Coordinates of C-alpha atoms and ligand atoms in Angstrom, one line a residue:
M1 CA -0.1 -0.1 0.0
T2 CA 1.6 3.4 -0.7
A3 CA -1.4 5.9 0.2
R4 CA -4.6 5.8 2.2
D5 CA -7.5 8.4 2.2
G6 CA -10.0 7.5 4.8
D7 CA -10.3 3.6 4.2
A8 CA -9.6 4.1 0.5
R9 CA -6.4 2.5 -0.5
A10 CA -3.8 3.0 -3.3
G11 CA -1.1 0.5 -3.9
V12 CA 0.9 -1.6 -5.8
I13 CA 0.5 -5.3 -6.6
T14 CA 3.9 -6.7 -8.0
T15 CA 3.5 -10.0 -10.3
R16 CA 6.1 -11.7 -12.4
R17 CA 4.6 -9.5 -15.5
G18 CA 4.9 -6.3 -14.1
E19 CA 3.4 -4.0 -11.5
I20 CA -0.3 -3.1 -11.1
E21 CA -1.5 -0.1 -9.7
T22 CA -4.7 -0.3 -7.4
P23 CA -7.4 0.4 -7.4
V24 CA -7.9 -1.4 -10.5
F25 CA -10.4 -2.6 -12.9
M26 CA -9.8 -5.6 -14.7
P27 CA -11.4 -6.0 -18.4
V28 CA -12.7 -9.6 -18.6
G29 CA -11.4 -11.7 -21.5
T30 CA -13.9 -14.9 -20.8
A31 CA -12.2 -16.7 -23.8
G32 CA -8.8 -15.4 -24.4
T33 CA -10.2 -12.4 -25.7
V34 CA -11.7 -9.1 -24.3
K35 CA -14.6 -9.2 -26.5
G36 CA -14.8 -6.7 -29.4
I37 CA -11.7 -5.0 -29.0
R38 CA -7.9 -5.5 -29.9
F39 CA -4.9 -6.1 -27.7
E40 CA -3.1 -3.3 -29.3
A41 CA -5.6 -0.8 -27.7
L42 CA -5.8 -2.2 -24.5
E43 CA -2.0 -2.1 -24.3
T44 CA -1.7 1.6 -25.6
E45 CA -4.4 4.0 -25.7
L46 CA -6.3 2.0 -22.5
D47 CA -3.3 0.9 -20.7
A48 CA -4.9 -2.3 -19.2
R49 CA -2.3 -3.6 -16.8
I50 CA -4.2 -7.0 -16.3
I51 CA -7.1 -8.6 -17.7
L52 CA -8.9 -11.9 -16.9
G53 CA -9.4 -15.0 -18.5
N54 CA -12.0 -17.9 -17.5
T55 CA -10.8 -21.1 -16.5
Y56 CA -14.2 -22.7 -17.2
H57 CA -14.4 -21.5 -21.0
L58 CA -11.0 -22.3 -21.8
W59 CA -10.7 -25.5 -20.4
L60 CA -13.9 -26.6 -22.7
R61 CA -12.8 -24.9 -25.5
P62 CA -10.0 -25.1 -26.9
G63 CA -9.0 -27.1 -24.1
I64 CA -5.8 -27.3 -21.9
E65 CA -4.0 -29.4 -24.4
V66 CA -4.1 -26.8 -27.2
I67 CA -3.1 -24.1 -24.8
R68 CA -0.2 -26.0 -23.1
G69 CA 1.0 -27.2 -26.6
C70 CA 0.9 -23.1 -27.5
G71 CA 3.1 -22.5 -24.5
G72 CA 0.4 -21.1 -22.3
L73 CA -2.2 -18.6 -22.1
H74 CA 0.1 -15.7 -22.7
R75 CA 1.7 -17.0 -25.9
F76 CA -1.4 -18.2 -27.2
M77 CA -3.4 -14.9 -27.0
S78 CA -0.2 -12.7 -27.5
W79 CA -0.5 -10.7 -24.2
Q80 CA 2.5 -10.7 -22.2
R81 CA 1.0 -8.4 -19.4
P82 CA -0.3 -10.1 -16.4
L83 CA -3.5 -12.2 -16.6
L84 CA -5.8 -13.2 -13.7
T85 CA -7.8 -16.6 -14.0
D86 CA -10.9 -17.4 -12.0
S87 CA -11.4 -20.9 -10.8
G88 CA -14.4 -22.0 -12.8
G89 CA -16.4 -22.4 -9.7
F90 CA -18.7 -19.5 -10.1
Q91 CA -19.2 -20.3 -13.9
V92 CA -20.2 -23.9 -12.9
W93 CA -22.3 -22.7 -10.1
S94 CA -24.1 -20.4 -12.5
L95 CA -25.5 -23.8 -14.6
G96 CA -28.0 -24.2 -12.0
D97 CA -29.7 -27.6 -12.4
L98 CA -27.3 -28.4 -14.7
R99 CA -24.5 -29.4 -12.1
K100 CA -24.4 -31.5 -9.2
I101 CA -22.0 -30.7 -6.2
S102 CA -20.5 -33.3 -4.1
E103 CA -17.1 -33.1 -1.5
E104 CA -15.1 -34.2 -4.2
G105 CA -16.2 -31.1 -6.8
T106 CA -18.8 -30.6 -9.0
E107 CA -20.1 -32.8 -12.2
F108 CA -21.9 -30.8 -14.8
R109 CA -22.6 -30.8 -18.5
S110 CA -20.6 -28.8 -20.9
H111 CA -22.5 -25.8 -22.6
V112 CA -20.2 -26.5 -25.7
D113 CA -21.2 -30.2 -26.5
G114 CA -23.3 -31.7 -23.9
S115 CA -20.5 -33.9 -22.5
L116 CA -20.2 -34.9 -18.8
Q117 CA -17.5 -32.9 -17.0
F118 CA -15.8 -32.8 -13.3
L119 CA -14.3 -29.7 -11.9
S120 CA -12.6 -29.8 -8.6
P121 CA -10.0 -28.1 -6.7
E122 CA -7.2 -30.1 -8.1
V123 CA -8.6 -29.9 -11.7
S124 CA -9.0 -26.5 -11.7
M125 CA -5.4 -25.7 -10.4
Q126 CA -4.1 -28.1 -13.0
V127 CA -6.0 -26.1 -15.7
Q128 CA -4.9 -22.7 -14.3
A129 CA -1.2 -24.0 -14.2
A130 CA -1.4 -25.0 -17.8
L131 CA -2.8 -21.6 -18.4
G132 CA -0.2 -19.8 -16.9
S133 CA -2.1 -17.1 -15.4
D134 CA -0.1 -14.6 -13.2
I135 CA -3.0 -14.7 -10.4
V136 CA -4.9 -18.0 -9.7
M137 CA -8.2 -18.2 -7.9
A138 CA -9.0 -21.0 -5.5
F139 CA -11.8 -23.3 -6.2
D140 CA -14.7 -22.2 -4.3
E141 CA -18.6 -22.9 -3.7
C142 CA -20.9 -20.0 -3.8
A143 CA -24.1 -19.9 -2.1
E144 CA -27.4 -17.8 -3.0
G145 CA -27.3 -14.5 -1.4
E146 CA -30.6 -15.5 0.3
A147 CA -29.5 -18.6 1.4
S148 CA -30.5 -20.1 5.0
I149 CA -28.0 -19.8 7.4
E150 CA -27.8 -23.8 7.1
T151 CA -27.2 -23.9 3.4
A152 CA -24.7 -21.0 3.9
R153 CA -22.8 -22.7 6.5
T154 CA -22.4 -26.1 4.5
S155 CA -21.3 -24.1 1.5
M156 CA -18.9 -21.9 3.5
E157 CA -17.4 -25.0 5.0
L158 CA -17.0 -26.9 1.7
T159 CA -15.3 -23.8 0.3
A160 CA -12.9 -23.8 3.3
R161 CA -12.0 -27.5 2.8
W162 CA -11.5 -26.7 -1.0
A163 CA -9.5 -23.6 -0.5
Q164 CA -7.2 -26.3 1.7
R165 CA -7.0 -28.7 -1.2
S166 CA -6.5 -25.7 -3.7
R167 CA -3.6 -24.6 -1.8
A168 CA -2.0 -28.2 -1.6
E169 CA -2.3 -28.8 -5.4
F170 CA -1.2 -25.5 -6.2
D171 CA 1.9 -25.9 -4.3
R172 CA 2.6 -29.2 -5.8
L173 CA 2.0 -27.9 -9.5
Q174 CA 4.5 -25.1 -8.9
A175 CA 7.1 -27.4 -7.4
D176 CA 6.8 -29.5 -10.6
G177 CA 7.0 -26.9 -13.0
S178 CA 3.4 -27.5 -14.6
D179 CA 2.9 -23.6 -14.6
T180 CA 3.3 -22.7 -18.3
G181 CA 3.8 -19.2 -17.7
R182 CA 7.0 -19.5 -15.8
T183 CA 9.1 -18.2 -18.5
D184 CA 8.4 -15.9 -21.5
A185 CA 9.9 -16.5 -25.0
N186 CA 12.9 -14.7 -23.8
E187 CA 13.1 -16.6 -20.5
T188 CA 13.3 -13.2 -18.9
L189 CA 10.4 -13.9 -16.4
S190 CA 10.7 -15.5 -13.3
G191 CA 8.6 -16.4 -10.0
G192 CA 5.8 -18.3 -9.7
Q193 CA 1.9 -17.8 -9.9
A194 CA 0.2 -16.1 -7.1
L195 CA -2.8 -17.8 -5.5
F196 CA -5.9 -15.8 -4.0
G197 CA -8.4 -17.5 -1.5
I198 CA -12.0 -16.4 -1.7
V199 CA -14.3 -15.6 1.1
Q200 CA -17.9 -16.9 0.9
G201 CA -20.7 -17.3 3.3
A202 CA -23.8 -15.7 1.6
S203 CA -25.1 -12.8 3.4
Q204 CA -24.6 -14.1 6.8
L205 CA -21.9 -11.8 8.3
D206 CA -20.7 -14.3 10.8
L207 CA -19.8 -17.0 8.3
R208 CA -18.2 -14.3 6.2
R209 CA -15.9 -13.2 9.0
E210 CA -15.4 -17.2 9.8
S211 CA -14.8 -17.7 6.1
L212 CA -12.1 -15.2 6.1
H213 CA -10.3 -16.4 9.1
R214 CA -10.2 -19.9 7.9
T215 CA -8.8 -18.4 4.5
M216 CA -6.3 -16.5 6.4
E217 CA -5.2 -19.5 8.4
I218 CA -4.5 -21.6 5.1
G219 CA -2.8 -18.3 3.7
F220 CA -3.0 -16.9 0.3
D221 CA -1.1 -14.0 -1.4
G222 CA -4.6 -12.1 -1.7
Y223 CA -8.2 -12.2 -0.8
A224 CA -11.3 -12.1 -2.8
I225 CA -14.7 -11.6 -1.6
G226 CA -17.0 -14.0 -3.6
G227 CA -20.6 -14.8 -4.1
L228 CA -21.6 -11.2 -4.3
S229 CA -23.2 -9.1 -7.3
V230 CA -25.2 -12.3 -7.9
G231 CA -28.8 -10.5 -7.7
E232 CA -28.4 -9.6 -3.9
A233 CA -29.3 -6.0 -2.7
K234 CA -26.5 -3.5 -2.7
S235 CA -27.1 -3.0 0.8
V236 CA -26.3 -6.7 1.4
M237 CA -23.5 -6.1 -0.5
W238 CA -22.0 -3.5 1.3
R239 CA -22.6 -5.1 4.8
V240 CA -20.8 -8.0 3.5
V241 CA -17.8 -6.0 2.5
D242 CA -18.0 -3.9 5.8
A243 CA -17.9 -6.9 7.8
V244 CA -15.0 -8.5 6.2
T245 CA -12.6 -5.8 5.0
P246 CA -11.4 -4.7 8.9
D247 CA -10.1 -8.1 9.5
M248 CA -8.3 -8.7 6.0
P249 CA -4.7 -8.2 6.1
S250 CA -3.7 -4.7 5.1
D251 CA -0.6 -5.6 3.4
R252 CA -2.5 -8.1 0.8
P253 CA -4.7 -7.0 -2.2
R254 CA -8.4 -7.3 -1.8
Y255 CA -10.6 -8.3 -4.7
L256 CA -14.5 -8.0 -4.8
M257 CA -15.5 -10.2 -7.4
G258 CA -17.9 -9.2 -10.3
V259 CA -18.2 -5.8 -9.6
G260 CA -19.5 -3.3 -10.9
T261 CA -20.9 0.0 -11.9
P262 CA -18.7 3.0 -11.7
E263 CA -20.5 4.1 -8.8
D264 CA -20.1 0.5 -7.2
L265 CA -16.4 0.5 -7.9
L266 CA -16.1 4.1 -6.1
E267 CA -18.4 2.8 -3.2
A268 CA -16.1 -0.3 -2.8
V269 CA -13.0 1.6 -2.8
S270 CA -14.2 4.0 -0.1
R271 CA -14.5 0.6 1.9
G272 CA -11.0 -0.3 1.2
I273 CA -11.4 -2.7 -1.9
D274 CA -8.2 -2.9 -4.4
M275 CA -9.4 -4.9 -7.6
F276 CA -12.5 -5.5 -9.5
D277 CA -13.8 -7.2 -12.5
C278 CA -17.3 -6.9 -14.4
V279 CA -18.5 -7.7 -17.8
L280 CA -20.2 -4.5 -17.9
P281 CA -18.2 -2.3 -19.9
T282 CA -17.8 -4.9 -22.6
R283 CA -21.3 -6.6 -22.6
N284 CA -23.3 -3.3 -22.3
G285 CA -21.1 -1.8 -25.1
R286 CA -22.4 -4.7 -27.2
T287 CA -25.9 -4.1 -26.7
G288 CA -25.9 -0.2 -27.3
Q289 CA -25.3 1.2 -24.0
A290 CA -22.4 3.5 -23.2
F291 CA -21.3 4.7 -19.7
T292 CA -20.4 8.4 -19.5
S293 CA -19.3 10.7 -17.0
R294 CA -22.7 12.1 -17.1
G295 CA -24.8 8.8 -16.7
K296 CA -25.8 6.0 -19.2
V297 CA -26.2 6.8 -22.6
N298 CA -28.4 4.4 -25.0
V299 CA -27.3 4.7 -28.3
K300 CA -30.6 3.2 -29.6
N301 CA -32.8 6.2 -28.4
A302 CA -34.1 8.4 -31.1
Q303 CA -33.2 11.4 -29.3
W304 CA -29.2 11.0 -30.6
A305 CA -30.5 10.8 -34.2
V306 CA -28.9 14.1 -35.3
D307 CA -26.7 14.5 -32.6
T308 CA -23.2 15.5 -33.3
K309 CA -21.8 15.6 -29.9
P310 CA -19.4 12.9 -28.6
L311 CA -20.7 10.1 -26.3
D312 CA -19.0 11.6 -23.4
E313 CA -17.6 15.4 -24.1
D314 CA -15.7 15.1 -20.9
C315 CA -13.8 11.5 -22.3
E316 CA -10.8 11.9 -24.3
C317 CA -10.8 8.3 -25.8
S318 CA -10.3 8.0 -29.7
V319 CA -14.0 7.1 -30.0
C320 CA -15.2 10.5 -28.5
R321 CA -12.6 12.5 -30.3
R322 CA -13.7 11.1 -33.5
H323 CA -17.5 10.0 -33.6
S324 CA -20.7 11.5 -32.8
R325 CA -23.6 10.0 -30.8
A326 CA -25.7 10.2 -34.1
Y327 CA -23.1 8.1 -36.2
L328 CA -22.7 5.6 -33.4
R329 CA -26.7 5.3 -33.1
H330 CA -26.7 4.9 -36.8
L331 CA -24.1 1.8 -36.9
Y332 CA -25.9 0.4 -34.0
Q333 CA -29.3 0.5 -35.5
S334 CA -27.8 -0.7 -39.0
G335 CA -26.3 -3.9 -36.9
E336 CA -22.8 -2.8 -38.1
M337 CA -20.2 -4.9 -35.8
L338 CA -18.1 -1.5 -35.3
A339 CA -20.8 -0.1 -33.1
G340 CA -20.1 -2.9 -30.4
V341 CA -16.3 -2.4 -31.1
L342 CA -16.6 1.4 -30.6
L343 CA -18.9 1.5 -27.6
T344 CA -16.8 -1.2 -26.0
H345 CA -13.6 0.9 -26.5
H346 CA -15.2 4.0 -24.9
N347 CA -16.8 2.0 -22.3
L348 CA -13.4 0.3 -21.1
A349 CA -11.7 3.6 -21.5
F350 CA -14.0 5.2 -19.0
F351 CA -13.7 2.6 -16.3
L352 CA -9.9 2.5 -16.6
D353 CA -9.7 6.2 -16.7
T354 CA -11.9 6.7 -13.6
M355 CA -9.8 4.2 -11.8
R356 CA -6.8 6.1 -12.7
R357 CA -8.4 9.3 -11.4
V358 CA -9.4 7.4 -8.2
R359 CA -5.7 6.3 -7.7
Q360 CA -4.7 10.0 -8.0
S361 CA -7.4 11.2 -5.7
I362 CA -6.5 8.8 -3.1
R363 CA -2.6 9.7 -3.5
S364 CA -3.4 13.3 -3.2
G365 CA -5.6 13.0 -0.4
E366 CA -8.8 14.3 -2.2
F367 CA -10.7 11.0 -2.7
P368 CA -14.0 12.1 -1.0
K369 CA -13.9 15.4 -2.9
F370 CA -13.5 13.6 -6.1
R371 CA -16.1 10.9 -5.4
Q372 CA -18.5 13.7 -4.7
A373 CA -18.1 15.7 -8.1
F374 CA -17.8 12.4 -9.9
T375 CA -21.4 10.8 -8.3
E376 CA -23.1 14.4 -8.5
K377 CA -22.4 14.9 -12.2
L378 CA -23.3 11.4 -12.7
N379 CA -26.6 11.7 -10.8
E380 CA -27.7 15.3 -12.5
H381 CA -27.6 13.5 -15.9
E382 CA -29.4 10.1 -14.8
Q383 CA -32.3 12.4 -13.6
K384 CA -32.4 14.2 -16.7
N385 CA -32.4 10.8 -18.6
A386 CA -35.1 9.5 -16.3
L387 CA -37.3 12.6 -17.1
I388 CA -36.9 12.3 -21.1
N389 CA -37.5 8.6 -20.9
A390 CA -40.6 8.9 -18.8
Ligands
ZN401 ZN1 -14.8 8.0 -24.9

């Protein structure tokens, strides 16, 4: 940690592929691609320092034999900056009735070809070693936000046992050299993968605290709060974050998984969170929705038909410098793929630039002031939009 403003923290995470300044937003690259954007744009204009890959998706397709054969995920996709891979636990959990959970792991049907598959802490660690990501997530089990205390406890205890098994298998794989990301083409990299533990326990605050302590006893390089942003009320999410963060080690990264909107990011930063990932900027970009400093802009709306202003007048991204709302609306209405590409680019630029400004404001001790100004501008326009759309 390099600076603190209230509970908000600015710091640096050191990985074998470079440093990541926090708080950080990590674009989601589900299948080895951040959908709709080229790596050149992520590296240069947007300067994303770390992106995510999904273990579940990459394991099913193209499969780890292909990725191992191509020298690991970094070389396969040609991205030399840090990668974080999730454990696949959440994706499998999201399959609902299509999966069966036992002590050993989770059995499910592949969404690709319907074949029966089995994911466990050991398999997840093996897949993530083959991918060679720089930050590996422990294999966890999620419980519904509204789960009963019994269900939440059973799930949290299973997660604790799986965390132990994840740690053991991870250590074994590190020792036997299974991690494909150990070296780059020039053999200049060194150091192993980092392993993060995940705190579960649904909305039960005592269980959440117990989960954190059991995870810390095992010992991880960073700690994530999982099982949130799955449809529970925002107030529940903040209660859980507040219950957990005071006991989290102050010298380790804190990652709130699957969050969120720009307002959520600022709220979480103010409560001491350092890392985020979310599909919102990319997914909404593909469905015609832009995040801007004055709230969301839906390019489908007829009100933009001859609007020659950029999406966000305060955004300096290459899309806002060049194109008008009217043009973007036309592209979207015509089903042109460039619409999704340009909106995704702007949305990621907005998220990453917001986080850059968050870091600066924490370092200069002006985070509350920055946050207030940011929120006021956002709300002013959201209210205006609500009136227009009413
Ligand atoms: Zn822009």
